[in-house]
Amino acid sequence: MSFDLVFFGGTGDLTWRKLMPALFQAFRHGKLPGGGRILAVARDDRSDADYRAFIKERFSEVEPSKRPSDEEFARFAELLHYRRMDLSQPADYAGLKAWLDERGADTAVLYLATSPHLFPVICEQLGAAGLNGPKVRVVLEKPLGHDLASAQEINRVVRSVFTETQAFRIDHYLGKPSVQNLMALRFGNALFEPLWRRESIANIQITLAESLGVGTRGDFYDRTGALRDMIQNHALQLLTMIAMEPPSTNDADAIRDEKLKVLRSLKPFTAESVARDVVRGQYRAGTADGKKVPGYLEEVKVPAGSHCETFVALRTEVQNWRWAGVPFYLRTGKRLAARDAQIVVNFRPVPHPIFPGPTLANKLVIKLQPEDGLELHMLAAKGSGTSDALAPVSLDLDFDKAFPSDRVGAYERLLLDAIAGRLNLFVRSDEQEQAWRWVEPILDAWQRDGSSLKTYAAGSWGPAAASALVARDGCAWAEEQ
Ligand code: BG6
């Protein structure tokens, strides 16, 4: 199958940091279909040779095991092309169309790796140039909008030019093997399903913790904040996969219909429940990896006195028969004590303990990163001595060891899926809009009341209020248990 893959924003950070390295891995693993061309478009004048040299140089910033040798790069570079485009000029789109038509590949994937405010104009111009035929797919990179209205506006324009099955909205978490394993765990195995409900589960915690700060992205981040950057998309997508009903097939729409139902069942926030159930925080100076690090307000390009949140913890519920009354806690933050993404499913304790000593409620930990695995915590008899007291143990499964050579990175997987036209791991517009609808009352409440912002020391697990949020229900975050 021949393909053309076009990157709008071809010299931008996302393209050289994530997309090109991912494509190179696919190429190295022999997974990229043959007969492909990769075209970067951007504003400045460059030849193909200049662009190849630019990408080659940027590969020096990629982790060593993922860097190409000179010989490998030379072969990969044959796929790379460059084209200057002014994104507001119809003639430049006509030129792009002529370039694509000249060869007439089986599919053209147009990846909008630009700032989202350009999505509407690019889509309109693509439509006007006739670059929206059935062979064309458009990939839209997050953030898709800033709030519900802006997301709806982007979707309106996208829908006026492309059909829903041509639109591939990226949430890169869905490309992570560990996240796909959630589906496998729940729907490839019969074991957990009977327990996967309010009768057996006490609460569920989703943590997406980062140890890095905002780095040089202060200006972008300050307009975004943790709620928009991580909760509205990544954390809610994980929640839908944990809470959804079994889809009837593995088709994109069967899955996305079920995810949408979960988003629609989330307990809506009110001003009162935001004040009670949502904690927002901002890091102050502290320590990371044994070194002193500045607070958010001292980071480059962060405006003085910013109220932007770098941490969110919240409590919600999925209001349906399966989950009624089960708290779902979501938490994310920058400059936390560790880079650690995991989902903890806390089961209910035994109804009537018969052994001496401490009891323990079973816990399933789905580890997303840095490790990718599963841990089932349980009690067992040690068999030493004469005491009947039980001791905690865990069953550990490490997917990197179980499948040592098969792991494919998130962007690699998503790019290959976009080329092949597989939509399962992409977000549908109604899911995305529903997620915005749900977070909006939180944004509104914060805007009305700036006083709720708490600070936390860099290198900690966030504001004390986040612990109090779960302690209120008699729970604790995983690291406090
Ligand atoms: C991105 C956010 O979507 O996800 C970043 O914009 C964040 O702020 C990143 O750092 C985290 O992704 P990962 O794959 O490193 O967990």
XYZ file of C-alpha atoms and ligand atoms in Angstrom:
497
model
C 0.000 0.000 0.000
C 1.520 3.330 -1.011
C 0.984 6.365 1.196
C 1.868 10.026 1.443
C 2.179 11.445 4.927
C 2.173 15.238 5.116
C 3.158 17.125 8.267
C 1.832 20.656 8.537
C 4.172 22.223 11.085
C 6.996 20.200 9.558
C 9.781 22.070 11.344
C 7.978 22.336 14.697
C 8.874 20.650 17.962
C 6.256 17.931 17.774
C 7.399 16.862 14.319
C 11.070 16.504 15.085
C 10.802 15.463 18.716
C 8.043 12.853 18.460
C 6.794 12.177 14.950
C 10.026 11.740 13.006
C 11.635 9.529 15.672
C 8.435 7.435 15.766
C 8.421 7.085 11.992
C 12.063 6.156 12.040
C 11.337 3.388 14.575
C 8.524 2.093 12.366
C 10.933 2.187 9.426
C 13.675 0.428 11.392
C 11.264 -2.278 12.558
C 10.103 -2.806 8.979
C 6.554 -1.798 9.959
C 6.239 1.250 7.700
C 4.478 0.134 4.527
C 6.742 0.360 1.474
C 6.076 2.987 -1.163
C 5.717 5.814 1.322
C 6.665 9.469 1.087
C 6.860 11.823 4.034
C 6.411 15.483 3.244
C 7.071 18.256 5.738
C 5.509 21.615 5.016
C 6.399 24.872 6.731
C 6.792 28.577 6.043
C 10.469 28.952 5.208
C 12.392 28.093 2.055
C 14.351 24.835 2.253
C 15.312 22.121 -0.160
C 14.710 18.417 0.541
C 18.426 18.161 1.322
C 18.223 21.032 3.840
C 15.272 19.399 5.540
C 16.970 16.017 5.727
C 20.027 17.675 7.278
C 17.763 19.483 9.784
C 16.100 16.228 10.854
C 19.428 14.405 11.013
C 20.800 17.014 13.360
C 17.679 16.889 15.521
C 18.041 13.117 15.905
C 21.061 13.829 18.107
C 18.529 14.828 20.806
C 16.757 11.490 20.651
C 17.737 8.816 23.198
C 20.769 6.883 21.902
C 19.095 3.507 21.312
C 16.543 5.217 19.076
C 19.062 7.184 16.980
C 19.764 6.044 13.418
C 23.248 5.173 12.235
C 24.440 7.238 9.236
C 23.593 4.370 6.943
C 20.114 3.924 8.433
C 19.440 7.643 8.275
C 20.493 7.784 4.630
C 17.913 5.117 3.783
C 15.192 6.753 5.911
C 15.975 10.191 4.471
C 15.034 9.012 0.987
C 11.414 9.116 2.182
C 11.666 12.731 3.395
C 10.617 15.724 1.314
C 10.021 19.351 2.064
C 7.665 21.955 0.633
C 7.280 25.624 1.514
C 3.681 26.655 2.127
C 1.903 29.751 3.293
C -1.081 28.224 5.043
C -3.383 31.068 4.056
C -2.597 30.846 0.313
C -4.978 28.776 -1.859
C -2.297 28.501 -4.551
C -0.016 26.665 -2.124
C -2.714 24.068 -1.423
C -3.253 23.656 -5.169
C 0.507 23.049 -5.460
C 0.331 20.445 -2.696
C -2.588 18.735 -4.411
C -0.660 18.605 -7.685
C 2.341 17.088 -5.868
C 0.118 14.417 -4.289
C -1.913 13.742 -7.460
C 1.161 13.368 -9.598
C 1.913 10.078 -7.924
C -1.589 9.214 -6.709
C -0.705 7.141 -3.627
C -3.351 4.838 -2.151
C -3.780 7.139 0.807
C -2.769 10.645 1.872
C -2.529 11.301 5.609
C -2.488 15.011 6.423
C -1.163 15.528 9.938
C -1.896 18.929 11.485
C 1.038 19.295 13.882
C 0.513 23.050 14.097
C -0.955 25.290 16.721
C -4.697 24.426 16.959
C -5.779 27.952 16.085
C -4.655 27.113 12.534
C -6.804 23.956 12.260
C -9.918 25.723 10.924
C -8.050 27.678 8.248
C -6.032 24.645 7.141
C -9.140 22.447 6.930
C -11.091 25.063 4.989
C -8.240 25.497 2.531
C -7.831 21.734 2.155
C -11.534 21.472 1.353
C -11.421 24.350 -1.122
C -8.446 22.734 -2.890
C -10.256 19.385 -3.121
C -7.835 17.765 -0.713
C -10.634 15.947 1.125
C -11.434 13.051 -1.208
C -11.978 9.517 0.119
C -8.259 8.676 0.051
C -7.457 11.552 2.429
C -7.243 11.310 6.225
C -6.655 14.235 8.521
C -4.870 13.826 11.849
C -5.495 16.484 14.492
C -3.028 16.834 17.325
C -4.100 17.850 20.817
C -4.966 20.364 22.274
C -8.233 20.297 20.342
C -9.695 23.519 21.584
C -9.465 25.459 24.767
C -13.023 24.919 25.953
C -16.279 23.445 24.671
C -17.063 26.318 22.301
C -13.633 26.304 20.644
C -13.653 22.487 20.356
C -17.106 22.621 18.778
C -15.916 25.267 16.338
C -12.920 23.133 15.295
C -15.174 20.103 14.909
C -17.725 22.096 12.914
C -15.075 23.099 10.401
C -13.519 19.622 10.300
C -16.958 18.076 9.707
C -17.771 20.563 6.961
C -14.728 19.308 5.026
C -14.144 15.688 6.122
C -16.351 12.812 7.205
C -15.951 11.569 10.780
C -14.165 8.450 9.498
C -11.537 10.663 7.849
C -10.784 12.533 11.097
C -8.137 11.049 13.400
C -8.020 12.966 16.698
C -4.914 12.091 18.636
C -4.706 11.398 22.325
C -1.259 9.868 22.466
C -2.075 7.950 25.662
C -4.324 5.696 23.566
C -1.260 4.658 21.566
C 0.640 3.417 24.628
C 0.816 -0.382 24.788
C 0.066 -0.201 28.490
C -3.189 1.622 27.784
C -4.210 -0.886 25.121
C -3.609 -3.512 27.751
C -6.522 -2.078 29.702
C -8.827 -3.250 26.949
C -7.052 -6.615 26.860
C -7.277 -6.995 30.624
C -10.979 -6.283 30.701
C -12.243 -7.773 27.446
C -9.654 -10.393 26.507
C -10.025 -12.174 29.852
C -13.141 -13.375 31.628
C -11.535 -13.323 35.060
C -12.098 -9.737 36.143
C -15.450 -8.932 34.584
C -17.641 -10.404 37.360
C -15.690 -8.340 39.908
C -15.580 -5.158 37.848
C -18.457 -3.384 39.562
C -19.641 -1.574 42.639
C -20.308 -4.777 44.612
C -16.580 -5.669 44.614
C -14.724 -2.407 43.999
C -14.375 0.222 46.715
C -12.740 2.962 44.638
C -10.531 3.577 41.634
C -7.567 5.949 41.484
C -5.945 7.221 38.309
C -2.609 8.986 38.790
C -0.640 10.640 35.998
C 2.330 12.101 37.841
C 5.301 13.779 36.220
C 8.564 14.690 37.924
C 9.504 17.278 35.296
C 8.396 20.883 35.521
C 7.038 22.920 32.622
C 10.546 23.429 31.237
C 10.640 25.947 28.412
C 6.931 25.562 27.613
C 5.871 28.148 30.218
C 3.906 30.331 27.792
C 1.923 27.421 26.298
C 1.418 25.824 29.671
C 0.226 28.985 31.332
C -2.600 29.273 28.801
C -3.468 25.618 29.362
C -2.982 24.295 32.905
C -3.161 20.715 34.146
C -6.931 20.341 33.813
C -6.892 21.057 30.072
C -3.480 19.498 29.452
C -3.969 16.119 31.154
C -7.411 15.618 32.751
C -9.743 16.628 29.893
C -8.053 14.143 27.578
C -5.572 11.564 28.917
C -7.081 10.968 32.368
C -10.679 10.923 31.119
C -9.791 8.531 28.310
C -8.298 6.167 30.881
C -11.376 6.516 33.045
C -13.649 5.603 30.129
C -11.605 2.482 29.414
C -11.801 1.397 33.031
C -15.508 2.114 33.410
C -17.005 1.283 29.995
C -19.392 -1.594 29.345
C -18.069 -4.387 27.112
C -18.415 -3.253 23.488
C -20.097 -5.755 21.189
C -17.143 -5.762 18.772
C -13.638 -4.346 18.602
C -14.716 -1.786 15.998
C -13.897 1.857 16.474
C -17.489 2.993 16.833
C -18.552 0.122 19.083
C -15.741 1.129 21.450
C -16.269 4.843 21.136
C -20.040 4.532 21.732
C -19.324 2.829 25.061
C -16.684 5.402 26.039
C -19.105 8.196 25.251
C -21.736 6.640 27.532
C -19.253 6.753 30.403
C -18.449 10.410 29.761
C -22.180 11.158 29.734
C -22.612 9.303 33.036
C -19.973 11.300 34.899
C -21.435 13.235 37.794
C -21.704 16.852 36.648
C -19.846 19.448 38.691
C -21.520 22.426 40.343
C -19.800 25.431 41.935
C -20.256 23.731 45.338
C -18.915 20.365 44.265
C -15.901 21.985 42.575
C -15.059 23.654 45.887
C -15.480 20.339 47.715
C -14.218 17.720 45.242
C -11.487 19.400 43.172
C -8.043 20.417 44.429
C -5.862 22.624 42.303
C -2.249 23.324 43.044
C 0.855 25.021 41.740
C 4.418 23.938 42.552
C 6.732 26.155 44.467
C 10.510 25.726 44.631
C 11.685 22.370 45.919
C 13.882 19.411 45.051
C 13.805 17.049 42.110
C 16.285 14.188 41.650
C 18.326 15.580 44.531
C 18.666 19.025 42.909
C 17.069 22.319 43.869
C 14.473 23.362 41.288
C 12.557 26.612 40.882
C 8.858 27.083 41.510
C 6.371 27.449 38.664
C 6.317 31.238 38.988
C 10.110 31.357 38.472
C 10.001 29.231 35.278
C 10.815 30.962 31.978
C 7.925 32.605 30.137
C 5.512 32.197 33.073
C 3.708 35.489 33.776
C 4.205 37.011 37.224
C 1.499 36.114 39.711
C 0.014 33.396 37.454
C -2.817 31.327 38.941
C -2.277 28.515 36.465
C -2.643 25.058 38.047
C 0.152 22.528 37.654
C -1.705 19.949 39.761
C -5.273 18.695 39.906
C -6.856 16.037 42.075
C -10.554 15.389 41.899
C -13.259 13.003 42.976
C -16.033 11.981 40.660
C -18.563 9.202 40.173
C -19.909 7.323 37.186
C -23.657 7.452 37.640
C -24.908 4.144 36.340
C -25.878 0.729 37.723
C -22.367 -0.699 37.503
C -20.604 2.115 39.331
C -23.130 4.038 41.454
C -21.440 5.315 44.611
C -17.888 4.189 43.704
C -15.472 7.129 43.937
C -13.150 7.650 40.979
C -10.183 9.799 41.969
C -8.127 11.436 39.228
C -4.804 13.122 39.909
C -2.131 14.701 37.764
C 0.691 17.128 38.297
C 4.068 18.420 37.237
C 7.089 18.333 39.555
C 5.668 15.542 41.667
C 7.798 13.064 43.600
C 8.100 10.615 40.690
C 7.148 9.996 37.087
C 4.459 7.507 37.684
C 1.296 6.755 35.753
C -0.921 4.084 37.214
C -4.464 3.022 37.869
C -5.239 1.459 41.210
C -8.392 -0.591 41.582
C -9.069 -0.973 45.296
C -11.344 -3.920 46.016
C -13.595 -4.211 49.028
C -12.227 -6.019 52.106
C -13.375 -9.526 53.049
C -16.819 -9.302 54.679
C -15.815 -11.266 57.777
C -12.128 -11.727 58.685
C -11.240 -15.105 60.216
C -7.442 -14.802 60.383
C -5.560 -12.988 63.110
C -3.477 -9.962 62.255
C -4.063 -7.160 59.809
C -6.575 -7.511 57.004
C -5.896 -6.237 53.528
C -8.249 -5.304 50.757
C -7.073 -6.686 47.416
C -5.682 -4.145 45.048
C -4.984 -4.347 41.325
C -2.357 -1.873 40.157
C -2.260 -1.249 36.441
C 1.151 0.323 35.850
C 1.317 2.484 32.742
C 4.736 4.098 33.083
C 7.655 4.107 33.657
C 7.031 0.364 34.089
C 4.329 -1.316 32.093
C 2.755 -4.084 34.112
C 0.161 -5.406 36.510
C 0.381 -6.069 40.216
C -2.247 -7.917 42.197
C -1.874 -7.371 45.931
C -3.202 -10.104 48.173
C -2.706 -11.878 51.502
C -1.071 -15.275 51.773
C 0.086 -17.675 54.461
C 3.837 -17.529 54.902
C 4.050 -21.085 56.107
C 6.775 -20.269 58.595
C 6.278 -20.556 62.326
C 2.958 -21.499 63.824
C 1.045 -18.253 63.498
C -2.036 -18.162 61.271
C -1.438 -14.483 60.541
C -1.282 -13.751 56.833
C 1.284 -11.605 55.060
C 0.891 -9.281 52.068
C 2.311 -10.489 48.723
C 1.843 -9.449 45.150
C 1.571 -11.152 41.808
C 3.706 -9.138 39.400
C 3.533 -9.069 35.651
C 6.041 -7.026 33.675
C 4.939 -6.589 30.064
C 8.357 -5.380 28.922
C 9.737 -8.753 30.015
C 6.760 -10.744 28.759
C 6.989 -9.222 25.277
C 10.603 -8.012 25.054
C 10.824 -7.284 21.352
C 7.304 -6.327 20.429
C 6.744 -3.022 22.176
C 5.847 -0.179 19.860
C 5.837 3.438 21.063
C 2.632 5.489 21.199
C 3.271 7.775 18.228
C 4.647 4.914 16.164
C 1.472 2.941 16.726
C -0.821 5.892 16.063
C 0.977 6.925 12.876
C 0.819 3.360 11.548
C -2.882 3.196 12.430
C -3.593 6.506 10.682
C -1.803 5.250 7.567
C -3.781 1.996 7.700
C -7.061 3.824 8.455
C -7.693 2.157 11.842
C -9.716 4.515 14.037
C -9.973 2.488 17.279
C -7.270 4.443 19.086
C -8.467 7.892 18.065
C -11.013 10.093 19.783
C -14.384 10.819 18.192
C -15.657 14.411 18.178
C -18.607 13.678 20.470
C -16.326 12.087 23.092
C -14.029 15.048 22.968
C -16.868 17.567 23.269
C -18.481 15.662 26.127
C -15.155 15.707 27.987
C -15.028 19.489 27.567
C -18.647 19.793 28.714
C -17.725 17.951 31.903
C -14.584 19.966 32.770
C -16.077 23.344 31.937
C -17.855 23.981 35.280
C -14.464 23.469 36.947
C -12.831 26.052 34.688
C -15.732 28.443 35.314
C -15.594 28.014 39.084
C -11.842 28.657 39.129
C -12.231 31.725 37.030
C -14.801 33.136 39.450
C -12.766 32.245 42.506
C -8.975 32.497 42.284
C -8.510 31.772 45.980
C -8.719 27.981 45.697
C -5.167 27.605 44.355
C -2.905 25.711 46.811
C 0.847 25.464 46.497
C 3.016 22.357 46.930
C 6.750 21.876 47.121
C 8.360 20.582 43.930
C 9.244 16.942 44.548
C 6.257 16.259 46.833
C 2.992 14.469 46.021
C 1.023 17.700 45.741
C -0.976 19.834 48.187
C -2.092 18.295 51.478
C -5.667 18.977 50.368
C -5.302 16.155 47.810
C -4.730 13.663 50.636
C -7.629 15.150 52.572
C -9.878 14.711 49.516
C -9.504 10.921 49.603
C -9.151 10.666 53.394
C -12.677 12.061 53.657
C -13.925 8.771 52.157
C -11.592 6.734 54.386
C -9.125 6.176 51.478
C -5.509 7.063 50.787
C -3.489 7.526 47.627
C -1.342 4.545 46.659
C 1.909 5.999 48.022
C 0.249 6.692 51.379
C -1.151 3.174 51.830
C 1.128 15.867 26.859
C 1.103 17.105 27.719
O -0.118 15.666 26.249
O 1.425 14.736 27.671
C 2.425 17.283 28.439
O 0.846 18.240 26.890
C 2.771 16.041 29.214
O 2.372 18.402 29.330
C 2.691 14.819 28.310
O 4.087 16.182 29.721
C 2.881 13.547 29.100
O 3.002 12.482 28.212
P 3.835 11.189 28.613
O 3.625 10.274 27.448
O 5.251 11.626 28.811
O 3.213 10.700 29.871
